[in-house]
Tab-separated table of C-alpha atoms in Angstrom:
chain	number	residue	atom	x	y	z
A	1	GLY	CA	0.000	0.000	0.000
A	2	ASP	CA	2.790	2.457	-0.719
A	3	GLY	CA	1.221	3.525	-4.025
A	4	VAL	CA	4.211	2.249	-6.026
A	5	SER	CA	4.786	-1.462	-5.354
A	6	ASP	CA	2.627	-4.039	-7.127
A	7	ASP	CA	0.383	-5.553	-4.454
A	8	GLY	CA	-1.297	-7.988	-6.869
A	9	ALA	CA	0.427	-11.125	-5.528
A	10	ALA	CA	-0.478	-10.226	-1.931
A	11	PHE	CA	-4.123	-9.740	-2.906
A	12	GLN	CA	-4.150	-13.080	-4.745
A	13	ALA	CA	-2.735	-14.818	-1.646
A	14	ALA	CA	-5.325	-13.131	0.593
A	15	LEU	CA	-8.172	-14.211	-1.707
A	16	ALA	CA	-6.859	-17.788	-1.796
A	17	ALA	CA	-6.741	-17.860	2.009
A	18	ALA	CA	-10.262	-16.414	2.219
A	19	GLN	CA	-11.557	-19.039	-0.198
A	20	ALA	CA	-9.961	-21.862	1.809
A	21	ARG	CA	-11.713	-20.598	4.947
A	22	SER	CA	-14.977	-19.588	3.212
A	23	GLY	CA	-14.200	-16.095	4.445
A	24	VAL	CA	-13.644	-12.537	3.268
A	25	ALA	CA	-10.490	-10.614	2.373
A	26	TYR	CA	-10.350	-7.219	4.100
A	27	VAL	CA	-8.725	-4.149	2.513
A	28	PRO	CA	-8.021	-1.515	5.172
A	29	ALA	CA	-7.964	2.155	4.254
A	30	SER	CA	-4.540	3.460	3.276
A	31	PRO	CA	-3.075	6.928	2.611
A	32	ASN	CA	-1.873	5.568	-0.745
A	33	PRO	CA	-3.655	3.306	-3.223
A	34	TYR	CA	-2.939	-0.400	-3.507
A	35	VAL	CA	-1.412	-1.060	-6.934
A	36	ILE	CA	-2.886	-4.098	-8.688
A	37	GLY	CA	-0.845	-5.330	-11.653
A	38	ALA	CA	-2.615	-8.662	-12.212
A	39	ALA	CA	-6.248	-9.692	-12.565
A	40	LEU	CA	-7.947	-10.909	-9.385
A	41	VAL	CA	-10.601	-13.653	-9.377
A	42	LEU	CA	-13.117	-13.747	-6.524
A	43	ASP	CA	-14.390	-17.323	-6.641
A	44	GLY	CA	-17.180	-17.378	-4.090
A	45	VAL	CA	-15.381	-14.971	-1.744
A	46	GLY	CA	-15.698	-11.331	-0.751
A	47	LEU	CA	-13.329	-8.378	-1.009
A	48	VAL	CA	-14.351	-5.716	1.502
A	49	GLY	CA	-12.858	-2.315	2.241
A	50	ASP	CA	-13.497	0.797	4.305
A	51	GLY	CA	-14.815	3.069	1.567
A	52	PRO	CA	-12.956	5.673	-0.544
A	53	GLY	CA	-9.762	5.201	1.502
A	54	SER	CA	-9.577	1.582	0.328
A	55	MET	CA	-8.556	2.326	-3.257
A	56	LEU	CA	-7.068	-0.072	-5.808
A	57	LYS	CA	-4.975	1.494	-8.594
A	58	LEU	CA	-5.453	-0.813	-11.559
A	59	ALA	CA	-2.186	-1.180	-13.485
A	60	LEU	CA	-3.711	-3.258	-16.303
A	61	ALA	CA	-4.659	-1.910	-19.698
A	62	SER	CA	-7.036	-4.676	-20.836
A	63	GLY	CA	-8.993	-7.725	-19.675
A	64	PHE	CA	-10.561	-7.378	-16.226
A	65	ALA	CA	-9.299	-6.214	-12.843
A	66	LEU	CA	-11.782	-8.034	-10.576
A	67	GLN	CA	-13.828	-11.000	-11.764
A	68	LEU	CA	-16.700	-12.336	-9.644
A	69	THR	CA	-17.492	-15.996	-10.134
A	70	GLY	CA	-18.746	-18.971	-8.106
A	71	ASP	CA	-21.371	-18.754	-5.330
A	72	THR	CA	-22.249	-15.337	-3.827
A	73	PRO	CA	-19.032	-13.444	-4.557
A	74	ARG	CA	-19.139	-9.846	-3.404
A	75	VAL	CA	-17.237	-6.582	-3.443
A	76	ALA	CA	-17.995	-3.836	-0.938
A	77	GLY	CA	-16.533	-0.546	0.244
A	78	LEU	CA	-13.851	-0.194	-2.451
A	79	ARG	CA	-12.691	2.344	-5.000
A	80	LEU	CA	-11.162	1.119	-8.256
A	81	LEU	CA	-9.112	3.643	-10.210
A	82	GLY	CA	-8.512	2.504	-13.777
A	83	PRO	CA	-5.445	3.121	-15.960
A	84	GLY	CA	-7.062	6.111	-17.639
A	85	ALA	CA	-6.219	8.494	-14.765
A	86	ASN	CA	-3.386	9.014	-12.292
A	87	ALA	CA	-5.628	10.124	-9.439
A	88	TRP	CA	-9.343	9.975	-8.704
A	89	PRO	CA	-10.747	12.232	-11.461
A	90	GLN	CA	-12.859	15.306	-10.912
A	91	SER	CA	-13.215	16.270	-14.569
A	92	ALA	CA	-12.999	14.705	-18.021
A	93	GLU	CA	-9.759	16.584	-18.705
A	94	GLU	CA	-8.029	14.378	-16.128
A	95	VAL	CA	-8.922	11.140	-17.967
A	96	ASP	CA	-7.456	9.535	-21.099
A	97	LEU	CA	-9.156	6.304	-22.207
A	98	GLY	CA	-7.538	6.119	-25.642
A	99	LEU	CA	-5.562	2.907	-24.967
A	100	VAL	CA	-7.731	1.485	-22.192
A	101	ALA	CA	-9.726	-1.729	-22.770
A	102	LEU	CA	-10.200	-2.780	-19.134
A	103	ASP	CA	-13.287	-3.972	-17.236
A	104	GLY	CA	-13.031	-2.680	-13.679
A	105	VAL	CA	-15.393	-5.340	-12.298
A	106	GLN	CA	-16.680	-8.278	-14.307
A	107	ILE	CA	-19.511	-10.549	-13.178
A	108	ALA	CA	-18.698	-13.790	-14.976
A	109	ALA	CA	-21.220	-16.034	-16.687
A	110	GLY	CA	-20.532	-18.683	-14.031
A	111	ALA	CA	-21.311	-16.402	-11.086
A	112	ARG	CA	-24.319	-16.990	-8.853
A	113	ASP	CA	-25.844	-14.199	-6.739
A	114	ALA	CA	-22.959	-11.750	-7.193
A	115	MET	CA	-23.212	-8.561	-5.111
A	116	LEU	CA	-21.682	-5.083	-5.294
A	117	HIS	CA	-22.209	-2.614	-2.453
A	118	ARG	CA	-20.606	0.843	-2.157
A	119	VAL	CA	-18.188	0.211	-5.036
A	120	GLU	CA	-16.850	3.122	-7.093
A	121	VAL	CA	-15.075	2.625	-10.427
A	122	ALA	CA	-13.412	5.343	-12.522
A	123	ALA	CA	-11.295	5.645	-15.681
A	124	CYS	CA	-11.902	2.155	-17.084
A	125	HIS	CA	-13.326	1.268	-20.476
A	126	THR	CA	-16.214	-0.491	-18.715
A	127	GLY	CA	-16.794	0.092	-15.019
A	128	LEU	CA	-19.016	-2.962	-14.523
A	129	ALA	CA	-19.362	-5.734	-17.105
A	130	ILE	CA	-22.342	-8.018	-16.445
A	131	GLU	CA	-22.067	-11.426	-18.099
A	132	GLY	CA	-23.893	-13.525	-15.492
A	133	PRO	CA	-26.528	-13.323	-12.731
A	134	ALA	CA	-26.195	-10.376	-10.361
A	135	ARG	CA	-28.148	-10.478	-7.119
A	136	SER	CA	-27.814	-6.766	-6.327
A	137	ILE	CA	-25.825	-3.665	-7.219
A	138	VAL	CA	-26.424	-1.066	-4.507
A	139	ASP	CA	-24.956	2.378	-3.694
A	140	CYS	CA	-22.334	2.114	-6.433
A	141	ALA	CA	-20.833	4.728	-8.780
A	142	PHE	CA	-19.338	4.330	-12.235
A	143	VAL	CA	-17.701	7.524	-13.472
A	144	PHE	CA	-15.521	8.716	-16.344
A	145	CYS	CA	-15.718	5.399	-18.235
A	146	VAL	CA	-16.718	4.602	-21.808
A	147	ASN	CA	-19.428	2.287	-20.439
A	148	GLY	CA	-20.455	2.839	-16.855
A	149	SER	CA	-22.076	-0.604	-16.931
A	150	GLU	CA	-22.534	-3.008	-19.842
A	151	VAL	CA	-24.901	-5.978	-19.962
A	152	ARG	CA	-23.293	-8.411	-22.360
A	153	SER	CA	-24.578	-11.031	-24.778
A	154	GLY	CA	-26.036	-14.099	-23.124
A	155	THR	CA	-26.873	-12.465	-19.789
A	156	ALA	CA	-30.211	-13.895	-18.634
A	157	GLY	CA	-32.625	-13.411	-15.734
A	158	SER	CA	-33.100	-10.046	-14.032
A	159	ILE	CA	-30.806	-7.121	-13.252
A	160	HIS	CA	-31.346	-4.845	-10.259
A	161	LEU	CA	-29.512	-1.609	-9.480
A	162	ALA	CA	-30.395	0.613	-6.523
A	163	ARG	CA	-29.086	4.098	-5.689
A	164	THR	CA	-26.367	3.789	-8.302
A	165	LYS	CA	-24.672	6.723	-10.037
A	166	PHE	CA	-23.395	6.994	-13.605
A	167	HIS	CA	-21.445	10.130	-14.406
A	168	ALA	CA	-19.532	11.397	-17.455
A	169	CYS	CA	-19.640	8.096	-19.354
A	170	SER	CA	-20.307	7.640	-23.068
A	171	TYR	CA	-23.030	5.206	-21.954
A	172	GLY	CA	-24.292	5.130	-18.383
A	173	ILE	CA	-25.710	1.618	-18.721
A	174	ARG	CA	-26.076	-0.182	-22.037
A	175	ALA	CA	-27.082	-3.641	-23.206
A	176	GLU	CA	-25.589	-5.528	-26.105
A	177	GLY	CA	-28.079	-6.771	-28.687
A	178	GLY	CA	-27.584	-10.396	-27.616
A	179	ALA	CA	-28.319	-9.824	-23.915
A	180	LEU	CA	-31.222	-12.077	-22.916
A	181	PHE	CA	-32.268	-10.671	-19.530
A	182	ASP	CA	-36.032	-10.296	-19.186
A	183	ARG	CA	-36.226	-7.598	-16.479
A	184	ALA	CA	-34.152	-4.553	-15.569
A	185	THR	CA	-34.910	-2.482	-12.467
A	186	LEU	CA	-33.227	0.814	-11.617
A	187	GLU	CA	-34.267	2.377	-8.314
A	188	GLY	CA	-32.887	5.733	-7.204
A	189	GLY	CA	-29.544	7.178	-8.161
A	190	GLU	CA	-28.483	9.431	-11.007
A	191	ALA	CA	-27.186	9.405	-14.564
A	192	SER	CA	-25.489	12.703	-15.374
A	193	LEU	CA	-23.343	14.176	-18.155
A	194	CYS	CA	-23.364	10.918	-20.120
A	195	GLY	CA	-23.702	10.562	-23.889
A	196	ARG	CA	-26.635	8.177	-23.562
A	197	ALA	CA	-27.702	7.539	-19.993
A	198	ILE	CA	-29.705	4.282	-20.316
A	199	ASP	CA	-29.530	2.375	-23.601
A	200	LEU	CA	-31.340	-0.969	-23.451
A	201	VAL	CA	-31.799	-2.308	-26.960
A	202	ALA	CA	-34.304	-4.978	-27.908
A	203	PRO	CA	-33.772	-8.653	-27.134
A	204	GLY	CA	-33.611	-10.954	-30.123
A	205	SER	CA	-36.855	-12.610	-29.070
A	206	GLY	CA	-39.313	-12.585	-26.195
A	207	GLN	CA	-40.236	-9.532	-24.154
A	208	ARG	CA	-38.537	-7.414	-21.531
A	209	VAL	CA	-39.739	-5.283	-18.615
A	210	VAL	CA	-37.805	-2.121	-17.706
A	211	GLU	CA	-38.726	-0.434	-14.400
A	212	ILE	CA	-37.093	2.923	-13.584
A	213	SER	CA	-38.012	4.823	-10.430
A	214	ASP	CA	-36.710	7.841	-8.485
A	215	LEU	CA	-33.854	8.310	-10.941
A	216	ARG	CA	-32.433	11.732	-11.775
A	217	LEU	CA	-31.317	12.157	-15.393
A	218	SER	CA	-29.419	15.409	-15.751
A	219	GLY	CA	-27.295	17.009	-18.446
A	220	ASN	CA	-26.991	13.936	-20.670
A	221	LEU	CA	-26.016	14.822	-24.224
A	222	ASP	CA	-28.145	12.492	-26.344
A	223	VAL	CA	-30.970	10.195	-25.166
A	224	ASP	CA	-31.753	9.756	-21.472
A	225	VAL	CA	-33.653	6.463	-21.783
A	226	ARG	CA	-33.611	4.356	-24.953
A	227	ILE	CA	-35.483	1.058	-25.206
A	228	GLY	CA	-36.556	-1.167	-28.060
A	229	PRO	CA	-39.513	-3.187	-29.286
A	230	ARG	CA	-40.940	-5.962	-27.083
A	231	HIS	CA	-40.347	-3.761	-24.032
A	232	THR	CA	-42.778	-2.739	-21.350
A	233	ALA	CA	-41.332	0.356	-19.699
A	234	ALA	CA	-42.290	2.285	-16.571
A	235	LEU	CA	-40.830	5.597	-15.371
A	236	ARG	CA	-41.983	6.596	-11.904
A	237	GLY	CA	-40.861	9.566	-9.840
A	238	CYS	CA	-38.056	10.497	-12.245
A	239	CYS	CA	-36.668	13.887	-13.233
A	240	ILE	CA	-35.187	14.589	-16.662
A	241	ASN	CA	-33.112	17.758	-16.909
A	242	ALA	CA	-32.294	18.513	-20.549
A	243	ALA	CA	-29.488	21.008	-19.851
A	244	GLY	CA	-26.688	20.446	-22.347
A	245	LYS	CA	-28.780	18.272	-24.664
A	246	ARG	CA	-27.675	17.910	-28.271
A	247	SER	CA	-30.768	16.118	-29.521
A	248	GLY	CA	-33.341	16.947	-26.845
A	249	VAL	CA	-34.668	13.380	-26.551
A	250	GLY	CA	-35.700	12.308	-23.064
A	251	LEU	CA	-37.314	8.949	-23.810
A	252	GLU	CA	-36.890	7.110	-27.110
A	253	LEU	CA	-38.997	4.062	-27.967
A	254	LEU	CA	-37.703	1.987	-30.870
A	255	ALA	CA	-40.780	0.269	-32.261
A	256	SER	CA	-39.023	-0.894	-35.447
A	257	GLY	CA	-42.307	-1.559	-37.205
A	258	GLU	CA	-43.766	-3.679	-34.404
A	259	THR	CA	-47.515	-3.480	-33.884
A	260	ASP	CA	-48.788	-6.267	-31.627
A	261	LEU	CA	-45.498	-6.287	-29.714
A	262	ALA	CA	-45.014	-2.515	-29.508
A	263	PRO	CA	-43.831	-1.228	-26.113
A	264	GLY	CA	-46.238	-0.588	-23.282
A	265	LEU	CA	-45.393	2.659	-21.483
A	266	ILE	CA	-46.239	3.954	-18.003
A	267	VAL	CA	-45.070	7.400	-16.884
A	268	GLU	CA	-46.065	8.539	-13.385
A	269	ASN	CA	-44.977	11.524	-11.282
A	270	THR	CA	-42.163	12.270	-13.712
A	271	ARG	CA	-41.125	15.694	-14.910
A	272	ALA	CA	-38.896	16.959	-17.699
A	273	ASP	CA	-37.172	20.313	-17.116
Protein backbone atom coordinates (compact mmCIF):
# COMPACT_ATOMS: atom_id res chain seq x y z
CA GLY A 1 0.00 0.00 0.00
CA ASP A 2 2.79 2.46 -0.72
CA GLY A 3 1.22 3.52 -4.03
CA VAL A 4 4.21 2.25 -6.03
CA SER A 5 4.79 -1.46 -5.35
CA ASP A 6 2.63 -4.04 -7.13
CA ASP A 7 0.38 -5.55 -4.45
CA GLY A 8 -1.30 -7.99 -6.87
CA ALA A 9 0.43 -11.13 -5.53
CA ALA A 10 -0.48 -10.23 -1.93
CA PHE A 11 -4.12 -9.74 -2.91
CA GLN A 12 -4.15 -13.08 -4.74
CA ALA A 13 -2.73 -14.82 -1.65
CA ALA A 14 -5.33 -13.13 0.59
CA LEU A 15 -8.17 -14.21 -1.71
CA ALA A 16 -6.86 -17.79 -1.80
CA ALA A 17 -6.74 -17.86 2.01
CA ALA A 18 -10.26 -16.41 2.22
CA GLN A 19 -11.56 -19.04 -0.20
CA ALA A 20 -9.96 -21.86 1.81
CA ARG A 21 -11.71 -20.60 4.95
CA SER A 22 -14.98 -19.59 3.21
CA GLY A 23 -14.20 -16.09 4.45
CA VAL A 24 -13.64 -12.54 3.27
CA ALA A 25 -10.49 -10.61 2.37
CA TYR A 26 -10.35 -7.22 4.10
CA VAL A 27 -8.72 -4.15 2.51
CA PRO A 28 -8.02 -1.52 5.17
CA ALA A 29 -7.96 2.16 4.25
CA SER A 30 -4.54 3.46 3.28
CA PRO A 31 -3.08 6.93 2.61
CA ASN A 32 -1.87 5.57 -0.74
CA PRO A 33 -3.65 3.31 -3.22
CA TYR A 34 -2.94 -0.40 -3.51
CA VAL A 35 -1.41 -1.06 -6.93
CA ILE A 36 -2.89 -4.10 -8.69
CA GLY A 37 -0.84 -5.33 -11.65
CA ALA A 38 -2.61 -8.66 -12.21
CA ALA A 39 -6.25 -9.69 -12.57
CA LEU A 40 -7.95 -10.91 -9.39
CA VAL A 41 -10.60 -13.65 -9.38
CA LEU A 42 -13.12 -13.75 -6.52
CA ASP A 43 -14.39 -17.32 -6.64
CA GLY A 44 -17.18 -17.38 -4.09
CA VAL A 45 -15.38 -14.97 -1.74
CA GLY A 46 -15.70 -11.33 -0.75
CA LEU A 47 -13.33 -8.38 -1.01
CA VAL A 48 -14.35 -5.72 1.50
CA GLY A 49 -12.86 -2.31 2.24
CA ASP A 50 -13.50 0.80 4.31
CA GLY A 51 -14.81 3.07 1.57
CA PRO A 52 -12.96 5.67 -0.54
CA GLY A 53 -9.76 5.20 1.50
CA SER A 54 -9.58 1.58 0.33
CA MET A 55 -8.56 2.33 -3.26
CA LEU A 56 -7.07 -0.07 -5.81
CA LYS A 57 -4.98 1.49 -8.59
CA LEU A 58 -5.45 -0.81 -11.56
CA ALA A 59 -2.19 -1.18 -13.49
CA LEU A 60 -3.71 -3.26 -16.30
CA ALA A 61 -4.66 -1.91 -19.70
CA SER A 62 -7.04 -4.68 -20.84
CA GLY A 63 -8.99 -7.73 -19.67
CA PHE A 64 -10.56 -7.38 -16.23
CA ALA A 65 -9.30 -6.21 -12.84
CA LEU A 66 -11.78 -8.03 -10.58
CA GLN A 67 -13.83 -11.00 -11.76
CA LEU A 68 -16.70 -12.34 -9.64
CA THR A 69 -17.49 -16.00 -10.13
CA GLY A 70 -18.75 -18.97 -8.11
CA ASP A 71 -21.37 -18.75 -5.33
CA THR A 72 -22.25 -15.34 -3.83
CA PRO A 73 -19.03 -13.44 -4.56
CA ARG A 74 -19.14 -9.85 -3.40
CA VAL A 75 -17.24 -6.58 -3.44
CA ALA A 76 -18.00 -3.84 -0.94
CA GLY A 77 -16.53 -0.55 0.24
CA LEU A 78 -13.85 -0.19 -2.45
CA ARG A 79 -12.69 2.34 -5.00
CA LEU A 80 -11.16 1.12 -8.26
CA LEU A 81 -9.11 3.64 -10.21
CA GLY A 82 -8.51 2.50 -13.78
CA PRO A 83 -5.44 3.12 -15.96
CA GLY A 84 -7.06 6.11 -17.64
CA ALA A 85 -6.22 8.49 -14.76
CA ASN A 86 -3.39 9.01 -12.29
CA ALA A 87 -5.63 10.12 -9.44
CA TRP A 88 -9.34 9.97 -8.70
CA PRO A 89 -10.75 12.23 -11.46
CA GLN A 90 -12.86 15.31 -10.91
CA SER A 91 -13.21 16.27 -14.57
CA ALA A 92 -13.00 14.70 -18.02
CA GLU A 93 -9.76 16.58 -18.71
CA GLU A 94 -8.03 14.38 -16.13
CA VAL A 95 -8.92 11.14 -17.97
CA ASP A 96 -7.46 9.54 -21.10
CA LEU A 97 -9.16 6.30 -22.21
CA GLY A 98 -7.54 6.12 -25.64
CA LEU A 99 -5.56 2.91 -24.97
CA VAL A 100 -7.73 1.49 -22.19
CA ALA A 101 -9.73 -1.73 -22.77
CA LEU A 102 -10.20 -2.78 -19.13
CA ASP A 103 -13.29 -3.97 -17.24
CA GLY A 104 -13.03 -2.68 -13.68
CA VAL A 105 -15.39 -5.34 -12.30
CA GLN A 106 -16.68 -8.28 -14.31
CA ILE A 107 -19.51 -10.55 -13.18
CA ALA A 108 -18.70 -13.79 -14.98
CA ALA A 109 -21.22 -16.03 -16.69
CA GLY A 110 -20.53 -18.68 -14.03
CA ALA A 111 -21.31 -16.40 -11.09
CA ARG A 112 -24.32 -16.99 -8.85
CA ASP A 113 -25.84 -14.20 -6.74
CA ALA A 114 -22.96 -11.75 -7.19
CA MET A 115 -23.21 -8.56 -5.11
CA LEU A 116 -21.68 -5.08 -5.29
CA HIS A 117 -22.21 -2.61 -2.45
CA ARG A 118 -20.61 0.84 -2.16
CA VAL A 119 -18.19 0.21 -5.04
CA GLU A 120 -16.85 3.12 -7.09
CA VAL A 121 -15.07 2.63 -10.43
CA ALA A 122 -13.41 5.34 -12.52
CA ALA A 123 -11.30 5.65 -15.68
CA CYS A 124 -11.90 2.16 -17.08
CA HIS A 125 -13.33 1.27 -20.48
CA THR A 126 -16.21 -0.49 -18.72
CA GLY A 127 -16.79 0.09 -15.02
CA LEU A 128 -19.02 -2.96 -14.52
CA ALA A 129 -19.36 -5.73 -17.11
CA ILE A 130 -22.34 -8.02 -16.45
CA GLU A 131 -22.07 -11.43 -18.10
CA GLY A 132 -23.89 -13.52 -15.49
CA PRO A 133 -26.53 -13.32 -12.73
CA ALA A 134 -26.19 -10.38 -10.36
CA ARG A 135 -28.15 -10.48 -7.12
CA SER A 136 -27.81 -6.77 -6.33
CA ILE A 137 -25.83 -3.67 -7.22
CA VAL A 138 -26.42 -1.07 -4.51
CA ASP A 139 -24.96 2.38 -3.69
CA CYS A 140 -22.33 2.11 -6.43
CA ALA A 141 -20.83 4.73 -8.78
CA PHE A 142 -19.34 4.33 -12.24
CA VAL A 143 -17.70 7.52 -13.47
CA PHE A 144 -15.52 8.72 -16.34
CA CYS A 145 -15.72 5.40 -18.23
CA VAL A 146 -16.72 4.60 -21.81
CA ASN A 147 -19.43 2.29 -20.44
CA GLY A 148 -20.46 2.84 -16.86
CA SER A 149 -22.08 -0.60 -16.93
CA GLU A 150 -22.53 -3.01 -19.84
CA VAL A 151 -24.90 -5.98 -19.96
CA ARG A 152 -23.29 -8.41 -22.36
CA SER A 153 -24.58 -11.03 -24.78
CA GLY A 154 -26.04 -14.10 -23.12
CA THR A 155 -26.87 -12.47 -19.79
CA ALA A 156 -30.21 -13.90 -18.63
CA GLY A 157 -32.63 -13.41 -15.73
CA SER A 158 -33.10 -10.05 -14.03
CA ILE A 159 -30.81 -7.12 -13.25
CA HIS A 160 -31.35 -4.84 -10.26
CA LEU A 161 -29.51 -1.61 -9.48
CA ALA A 162 -30.40 0.61 -6.52
CA ARG A 163 -29.09 4.10 -5.69
CA THR A 164 -26.37 3.79 -8.30
CA LYS A 165 -24.67 6.72 -10.04
CA PHE A 166 -23.39 6.99 -13.61
CA HIS A 167 -21.44 10.13 -14.41
CA ALA A 168 -19.53 11.40 -17.45
CA CYS A 169 -19.64 8.10 -19.35
CA SER A 170 -20.31 7.64 -23.07
CA TYR A 171 -23.03 5.21 -21.95
CA GLY A 172 -24.29 5.13 -18.38
CA ILE A 173 -25.71 1.62 -18.72
CA ARG A 174 -26.08 -0.18 -22.04
CA ALA A 175 -27.08 -3.64 -23.21
CA GLU A 176 -25.59 -5.53 -26.11
CA GLY A 177 -28.08 -6.77 -28.69
CA GLY A 178 -27.58 -10.40 -27.62
CA ALA A 179 -28.32 -9.82 -23.92
CA LEU A 180 -31.22 -12.08 -22.92
CA PHE A 181 -32.27 -10.67 -19.53
CA ASP A 182 -36.03 -10.30 -19.19
CA ARG A 183 -36.23 -7.60 -16.48
CA ALA A 184 -34.15 -4.55 -15.57
CA THR A 185 -34.91 -2.48 -12.47
CA LEU A 186 -33.23 0.81 -11.62
CA GLU A 187 -34.27 2.38 -8.31
CA GLY A 188 -32.89 5.73 -7.20
CA GLY A 189 -29.54 7.18 -8.16
CA GLU A 190 -28.48 9.43 -11.01
CA ALA A 191 -27.19 9.40 -14.56
CA SER A 192 -25.49 12.70 -15.37
CA LEU A 193 -23.34 14.18 -18.15
CA CYS A 194 -23.36 10.92 -20.12
CA GLY A 195 -23.70 10.56 -23.89
CA ARG A 196 -26.64 8.18 -23.56
CA ALA A 197 -27.70 7.54 -19.99
CA ILE A 198 -29.71 4.28 -20.32
CA ASP A 199 -29.53 2.38 -23.60
CA LEU A 200 -31.34 -0.97 -23.45
CA VAL A 201 -31.80 -2.31 -26.96
CA ALA A 202 -34.30 -4.98 -27.91
CA PRO A 203 -33.77 -8.65 -27.13
CA GLY A 204 -33.61 -10.95 -30.12
CA SER A 205 -36.85 -12.61 -29.07
CA GLY A 206 -39.31 -12.58 -26.20
CA GLN A 207 -40.24 -9.53 -24.15
CA ARG A 208 -38.54 -7.41 -21.53
CA VAL A 209 -39.74 -5.28 -18.62
CA VAL A 210 -37.81 -2.12 -17.71
CA GLU A 211 -38.73 -0.43 -14.40
CA ILE A 212 -37.09 2.92 -13.58
CA SER A 213 -38.01 4.82 -10.43
CA ASP A 214 -36.71 7.84 -8.48
CA LEU A 215 -33.85 8.31 -10.94
CA ARG A 216 -32.43 11.73 -11.78
CA LEU A 217 -31.32 12.16 -15.39
CA SER A 218 -29.42 15.41 -15.75
CA GLY A 219 -27.30 17.01 -18.45
CA ASN A 220 -26.99 13.94 -20.67
CA LEU A 221 -26.02 14.82 -24.22
CA ASP A 222 -28.15 12.49 -26.34
CA VAL A 223 -30.97 10.20 -25.17
CA ASP A 224 -31.75 9.76 -21.47
CA VAL A 225 -33.65 6.46 -21.78
CA ARG A 226 -33.61 4.36 -24.95
CA ILE A 227 -35.48 1.06 -25.21
CA GLY A 228 -36.56 -1.17 -28.06
CA PRO A 229 -39.51 -3.19 -29.29
CA ARG A 230 -40.94 -5.96 -27.08
CA HIS A 231 -40.35 -3.76 -24.03
CA THR A 232 -42.78 -2.74 -21.35
CA ALA A 233 -41.33 0.36 -19.70
CA ALA A 234 -42.29 2.28 -16.57
CA LEU A 235 -40.83 5.60 -15.37
CA ARG A 236 -41.98 6.60 -11.90
CA GLY A 237 -40.86 9.57 -9.84
CA CYS A 238 -38.06 10.50 -12.25
CA CYS A 239 -36.67 13.89 -13.23
CA ILE A 240 -35.19 14.59 -16.66
CA ASN A 241 -33.11 17.76 -16.91
CA ALA A 242 -32.29 18.51 -20.55
CA ALA A 243 -29.49 21.01 -19.85
CA GLY A 244 -26.69 20.45 -22.35
CA LYS A 245 -28.78 18.27 -24.66
CA ARG A 246 -27.67 17.91 -28.27
CA SER A 247 -30.77 16.12 -29.52
CA GLY A 248 -33.34 16.95 -26.85
CA VAL A 249 -34.67 13.38 -26.55
CA GLY A 250 -35.70 12.31 -23.06
CA LEU A 251 -37.31 8.95 -23.81
CA GLU A 252 -36.89 7.11 -27.11
CA LEU A 253 -39.00 4.06 -27.97
CA LEU A 254 -37.70 1.99 -30.87
CA ALA A 255 -40.78 0.27 -32.26
CA SER A 256 -39.02 -0.89 -35.45
CA GLY A 257 -42.31 -1.56 -37.21
CA GLU A 258 -43.77 -3.68 -34.40
CA THR A 259 -47.51 -3.48 -33.88
CA ASP A 260 -48.79 -6.27 -31.63
CA LEU A 261 -45.50 -6.29 -29.71
CA ALA A 262 -45.01 -2.51 -29.51
CA PRO A 263 -43.83 -1.23 -26.11
CA GLY A 264 -46.24 -0.59 -23.28
CA LEU A 265 -45.39 2.66 -21.48
CA ILE A 266 -46.24 3.95 -18.00
CA VAL A 267 -45.07 7.40 -16.88
CA GLU A 268 -46.06 8.54 -13.39
CA ASN A 269 -44.98 11.52 -11.28
CA THR A 270 -42.16 12.27 -13.71
CA ARG A 271 -41.12 15.69 -14.91
CA ALA A 272 -38.90 16.96 -17.70
CA ASP A 273 -37.17 20.31 -17.12
